[in-house]
PDB file of C-alpha atoms in Angstrom:
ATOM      1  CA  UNK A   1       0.000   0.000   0.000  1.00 89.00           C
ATOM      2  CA  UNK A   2       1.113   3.255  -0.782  1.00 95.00           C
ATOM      3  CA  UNK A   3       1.619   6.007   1.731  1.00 96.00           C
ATOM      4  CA  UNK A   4      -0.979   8.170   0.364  1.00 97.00           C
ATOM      5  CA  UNK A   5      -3.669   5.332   0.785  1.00 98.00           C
ATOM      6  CA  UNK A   6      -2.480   4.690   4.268  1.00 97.00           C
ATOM      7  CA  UNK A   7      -3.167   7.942   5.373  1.00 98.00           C
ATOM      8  CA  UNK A   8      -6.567   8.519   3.646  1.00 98.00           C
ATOM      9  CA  UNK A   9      -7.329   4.862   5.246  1.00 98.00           C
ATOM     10  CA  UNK A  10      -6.654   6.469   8.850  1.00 98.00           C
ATOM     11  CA  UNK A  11      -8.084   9.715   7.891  1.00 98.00           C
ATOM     12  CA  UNK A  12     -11.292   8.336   6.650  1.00 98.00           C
ATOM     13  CA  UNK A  13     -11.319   5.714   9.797  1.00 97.00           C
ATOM     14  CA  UNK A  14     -11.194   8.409  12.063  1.00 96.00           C
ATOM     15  CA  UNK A  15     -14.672   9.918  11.045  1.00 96.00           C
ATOM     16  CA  UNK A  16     -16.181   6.302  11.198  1.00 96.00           C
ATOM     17  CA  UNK A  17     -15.038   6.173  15.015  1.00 94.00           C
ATOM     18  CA  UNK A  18     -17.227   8.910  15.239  1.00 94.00           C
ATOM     19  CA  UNK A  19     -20.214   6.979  14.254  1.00 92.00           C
ATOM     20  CA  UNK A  20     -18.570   3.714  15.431  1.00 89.00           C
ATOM     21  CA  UNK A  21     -22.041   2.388  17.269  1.00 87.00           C
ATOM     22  CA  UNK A  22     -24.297   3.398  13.824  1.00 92.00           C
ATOM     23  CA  UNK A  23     -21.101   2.206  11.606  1.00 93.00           C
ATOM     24  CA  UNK A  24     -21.338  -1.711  13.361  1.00 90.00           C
ATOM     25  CA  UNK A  25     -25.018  -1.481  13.148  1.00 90.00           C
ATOM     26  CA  UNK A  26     -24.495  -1.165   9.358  1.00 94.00           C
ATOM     27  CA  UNK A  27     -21.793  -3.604   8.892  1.00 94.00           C
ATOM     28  CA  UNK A  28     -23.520  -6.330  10.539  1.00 92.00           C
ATOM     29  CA  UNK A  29     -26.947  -5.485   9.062  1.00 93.00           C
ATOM     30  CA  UNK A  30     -25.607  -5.480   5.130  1.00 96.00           C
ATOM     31  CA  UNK A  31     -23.408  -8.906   6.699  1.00 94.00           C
ATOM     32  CA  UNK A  32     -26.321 -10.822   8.003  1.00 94.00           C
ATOM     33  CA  UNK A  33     -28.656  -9.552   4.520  1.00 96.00           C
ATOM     34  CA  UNK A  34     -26.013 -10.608   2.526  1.00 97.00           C
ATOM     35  CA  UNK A  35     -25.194 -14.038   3.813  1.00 94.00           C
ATOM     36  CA  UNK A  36     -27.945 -15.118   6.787  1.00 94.00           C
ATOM     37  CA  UNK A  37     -25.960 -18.096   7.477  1.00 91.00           C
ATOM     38  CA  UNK A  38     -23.099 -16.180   9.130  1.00 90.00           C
ATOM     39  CA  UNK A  39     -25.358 -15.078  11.716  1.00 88.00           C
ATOM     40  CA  UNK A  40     -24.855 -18.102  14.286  1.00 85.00           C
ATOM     41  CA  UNK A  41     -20.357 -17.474  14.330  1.00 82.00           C
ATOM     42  CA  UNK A  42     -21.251 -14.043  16.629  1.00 80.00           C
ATOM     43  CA  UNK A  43     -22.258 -16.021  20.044  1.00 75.00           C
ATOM     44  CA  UNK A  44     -21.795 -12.952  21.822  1.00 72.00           C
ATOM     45  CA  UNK A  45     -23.701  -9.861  21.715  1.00 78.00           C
ATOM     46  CA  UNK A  46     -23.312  -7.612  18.441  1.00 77.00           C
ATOM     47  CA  UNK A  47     -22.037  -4.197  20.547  1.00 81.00           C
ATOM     48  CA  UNK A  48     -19.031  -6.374  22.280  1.00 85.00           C
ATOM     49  CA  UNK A  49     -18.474  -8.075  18.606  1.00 83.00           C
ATOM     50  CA  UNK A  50     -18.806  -4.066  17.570  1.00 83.00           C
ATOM     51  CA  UNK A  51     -15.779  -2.876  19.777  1.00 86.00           C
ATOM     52  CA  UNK A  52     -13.630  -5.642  18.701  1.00 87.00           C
ATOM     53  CA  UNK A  53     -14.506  -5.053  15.223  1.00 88.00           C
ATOM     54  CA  UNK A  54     -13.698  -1.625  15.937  1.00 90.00           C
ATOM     55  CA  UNK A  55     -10.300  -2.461  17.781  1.00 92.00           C
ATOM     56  CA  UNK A  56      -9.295  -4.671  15.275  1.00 92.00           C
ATOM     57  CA  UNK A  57      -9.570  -2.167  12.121  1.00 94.00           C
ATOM     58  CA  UNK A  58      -7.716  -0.111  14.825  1.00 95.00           C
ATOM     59  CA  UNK A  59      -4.943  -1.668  14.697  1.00 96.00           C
ATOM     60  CA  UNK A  60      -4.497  -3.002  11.672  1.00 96.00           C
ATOM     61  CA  UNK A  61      -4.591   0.339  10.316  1.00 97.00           C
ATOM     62  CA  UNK A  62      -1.523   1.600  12.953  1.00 96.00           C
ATOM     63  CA  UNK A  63       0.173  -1.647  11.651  1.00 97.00           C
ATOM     64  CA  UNK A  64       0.543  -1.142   8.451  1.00 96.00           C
ATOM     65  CA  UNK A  65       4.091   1.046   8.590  1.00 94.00           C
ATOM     66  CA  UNK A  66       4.868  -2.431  10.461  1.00 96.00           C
ATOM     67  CA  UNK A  67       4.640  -5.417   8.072  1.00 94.00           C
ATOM     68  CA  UNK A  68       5.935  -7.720  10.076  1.00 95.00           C
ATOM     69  CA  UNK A  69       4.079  -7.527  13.484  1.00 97.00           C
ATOM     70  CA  UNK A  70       1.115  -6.591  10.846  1.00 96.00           C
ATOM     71  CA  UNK A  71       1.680 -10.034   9.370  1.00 94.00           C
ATOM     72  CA  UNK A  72       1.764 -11.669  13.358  1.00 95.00           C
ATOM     73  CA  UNK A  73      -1.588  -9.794  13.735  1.00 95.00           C
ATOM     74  CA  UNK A  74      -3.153 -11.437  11.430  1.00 94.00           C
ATOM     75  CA  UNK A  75      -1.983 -14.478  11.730  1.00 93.00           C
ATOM     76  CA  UNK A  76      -3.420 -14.741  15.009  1.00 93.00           C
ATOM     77  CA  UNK A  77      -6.748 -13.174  13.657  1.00 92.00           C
ATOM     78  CA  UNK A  78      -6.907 -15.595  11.035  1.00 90.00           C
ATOM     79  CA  UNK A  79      -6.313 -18.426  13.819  1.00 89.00           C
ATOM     80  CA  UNK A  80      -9.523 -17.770  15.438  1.00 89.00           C
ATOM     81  CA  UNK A  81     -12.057 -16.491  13.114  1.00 87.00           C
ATOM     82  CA  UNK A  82     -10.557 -20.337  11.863  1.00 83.00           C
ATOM     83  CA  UNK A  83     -12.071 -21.644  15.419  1.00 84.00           C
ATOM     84  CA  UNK A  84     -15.023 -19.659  14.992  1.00 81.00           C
ATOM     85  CA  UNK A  85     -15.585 -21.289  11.527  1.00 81.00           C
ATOM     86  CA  UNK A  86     -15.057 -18.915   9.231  1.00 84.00           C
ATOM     87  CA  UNK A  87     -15.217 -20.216   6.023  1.00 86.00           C
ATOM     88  CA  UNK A  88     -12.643 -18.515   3.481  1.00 84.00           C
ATOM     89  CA  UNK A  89     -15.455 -18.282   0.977  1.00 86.00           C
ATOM     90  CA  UNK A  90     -17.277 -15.783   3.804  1.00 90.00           C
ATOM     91  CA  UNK A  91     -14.282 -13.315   3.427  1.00 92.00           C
ATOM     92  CA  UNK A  92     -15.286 -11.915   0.363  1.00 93.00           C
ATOM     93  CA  UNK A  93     -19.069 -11.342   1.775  1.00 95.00           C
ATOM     94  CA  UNK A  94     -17.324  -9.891   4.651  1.00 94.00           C
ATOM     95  CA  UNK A  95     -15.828  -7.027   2.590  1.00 96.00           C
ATOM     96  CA  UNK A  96     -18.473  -6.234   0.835  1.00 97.00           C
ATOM     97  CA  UNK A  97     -20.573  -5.340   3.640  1.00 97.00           C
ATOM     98  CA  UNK A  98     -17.224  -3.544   5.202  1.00 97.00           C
ATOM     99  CA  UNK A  99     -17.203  -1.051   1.908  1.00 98.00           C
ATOM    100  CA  UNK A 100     -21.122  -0.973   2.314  1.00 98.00           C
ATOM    101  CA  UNK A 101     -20.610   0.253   5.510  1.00 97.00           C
ATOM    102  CA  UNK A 102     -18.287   2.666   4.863  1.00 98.00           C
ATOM    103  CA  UNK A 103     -20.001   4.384   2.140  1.00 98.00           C
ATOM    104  CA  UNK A 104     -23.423   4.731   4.164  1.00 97.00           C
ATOM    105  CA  UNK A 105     -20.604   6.384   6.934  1.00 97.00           C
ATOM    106  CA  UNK A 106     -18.764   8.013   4.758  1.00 98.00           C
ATOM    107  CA  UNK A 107     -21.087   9.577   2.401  1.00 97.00           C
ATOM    108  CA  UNK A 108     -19.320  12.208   0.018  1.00 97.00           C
ATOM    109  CA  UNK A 109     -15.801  11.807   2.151  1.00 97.00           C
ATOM    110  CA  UNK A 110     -16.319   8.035   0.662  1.00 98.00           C
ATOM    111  CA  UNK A 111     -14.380   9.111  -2.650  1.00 98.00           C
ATOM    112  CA  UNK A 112     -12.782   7.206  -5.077  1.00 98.00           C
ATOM    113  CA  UNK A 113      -9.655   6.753  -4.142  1.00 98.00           C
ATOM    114  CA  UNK A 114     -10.871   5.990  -0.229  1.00 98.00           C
ATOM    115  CA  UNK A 115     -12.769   3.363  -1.965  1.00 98.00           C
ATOM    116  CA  UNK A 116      -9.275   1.900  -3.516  1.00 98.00           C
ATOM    117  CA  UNK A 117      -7.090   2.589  -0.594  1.00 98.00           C
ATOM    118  CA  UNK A 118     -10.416   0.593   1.593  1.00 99.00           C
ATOM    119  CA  UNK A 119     -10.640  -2.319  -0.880  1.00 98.00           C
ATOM    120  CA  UNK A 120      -6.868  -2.469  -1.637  1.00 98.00           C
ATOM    121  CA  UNK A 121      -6.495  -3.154   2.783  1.00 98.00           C
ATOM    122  CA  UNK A 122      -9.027  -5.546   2.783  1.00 97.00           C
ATOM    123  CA  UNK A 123      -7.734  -7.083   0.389  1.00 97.00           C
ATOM    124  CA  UNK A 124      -4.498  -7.062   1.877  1.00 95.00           C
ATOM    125  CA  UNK A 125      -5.820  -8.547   5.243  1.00 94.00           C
ATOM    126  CA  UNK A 126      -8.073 -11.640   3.897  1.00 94.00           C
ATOM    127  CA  UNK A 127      -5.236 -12.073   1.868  1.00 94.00           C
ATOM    128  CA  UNK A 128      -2.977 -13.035   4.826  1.00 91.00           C
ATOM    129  CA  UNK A 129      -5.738 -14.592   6.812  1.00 92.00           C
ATOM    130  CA  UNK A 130      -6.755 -16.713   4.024  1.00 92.00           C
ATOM    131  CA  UNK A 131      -2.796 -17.895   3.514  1.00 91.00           C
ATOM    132  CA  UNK A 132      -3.322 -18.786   7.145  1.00 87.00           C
ATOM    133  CA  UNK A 133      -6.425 -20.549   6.991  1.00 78.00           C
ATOM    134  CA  UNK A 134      -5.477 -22.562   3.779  1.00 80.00           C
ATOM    135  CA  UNK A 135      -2.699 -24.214   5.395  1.00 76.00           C
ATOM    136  CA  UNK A 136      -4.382 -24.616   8.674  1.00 61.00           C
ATOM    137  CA  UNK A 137      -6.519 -27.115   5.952  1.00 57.00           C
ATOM    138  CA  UNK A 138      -3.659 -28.233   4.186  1.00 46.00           C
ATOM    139  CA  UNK A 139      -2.030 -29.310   7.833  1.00 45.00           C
ATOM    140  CA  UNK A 140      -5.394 -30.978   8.427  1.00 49.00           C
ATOM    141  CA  UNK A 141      -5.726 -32.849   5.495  1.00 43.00           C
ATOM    142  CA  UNK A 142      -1.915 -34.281   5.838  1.00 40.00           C
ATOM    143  CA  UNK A 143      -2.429 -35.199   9.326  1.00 48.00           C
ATOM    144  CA  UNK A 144      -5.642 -37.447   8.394  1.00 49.00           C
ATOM    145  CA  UNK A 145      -4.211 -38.933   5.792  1.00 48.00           C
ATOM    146  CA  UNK A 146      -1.126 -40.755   7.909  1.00 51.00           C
TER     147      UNK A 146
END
């Protein structure tokens, strides 16, 4: 990511903080319209799974001029939405209801290239959680076969 993107990703993140109880109610509305089957992974209740959401964007976003503890971040992320059973497939649903969100948010600030710098991090972040969760199957699928 460029440095330009990172710092209209924090910019633009900053105003959805504002609004980060109506921003969650968004996200997980266009989630569970979207994809109704995701609705039984978030046991707990939807403002807790709201603040985490929250911290997590958080800091992933002040990670990003670190790569590598980025990369040990997500790692671990990508570790327990795996125990939650998160399917990869669900990743993809998962960002379109994050851009959703952010564009309801966002309104006019929601501009093109805060749509680019948005879909270029997610895409960076399911990217490493889904390297993560592909060899957590891989591993599986070795062990049962000895």
């Amino acid at each position: 990511m460029t440095a330009e993107q990172i710092l209209r990703l924090r910019k633009s993140f900053s105003l959805v903080k504002r609004q980060a109880d109506v921003a969650a109610f968004y996200f997980y509305r266009q989630l569970f319209e979207l994809d109704p089957t995701l609705r039984p992974l978030f046991q707990t209740d939807i403002e807790l799974q709201a603040l985490k959401l929250n911290d997590t964007l958080d800091e992933a976003l002040d990670l990003l001029d670190r790569p590598i503890e980025l990369a040990a971040t997500l790692r671990e992320l990508a570790e327990q939405h795996a125990e939650y059973g998160v399917k990869p497939g669900q990743y993809a649903t998962v960002g379109t209801a994050m851009i959703s969100m952010l564009e309801d948010i966002l309104g006019r600030d929601f501009t093109l290239e805060t749509r680019q710098a948005w879909v270029a991090f997610y895409q960076l972040v399911s990217g490493a959680m889904l390297m993560v969760a592909e060899s957590r199957g891989t591993s599986r699928r070795l062990a049962a076969a000895r």
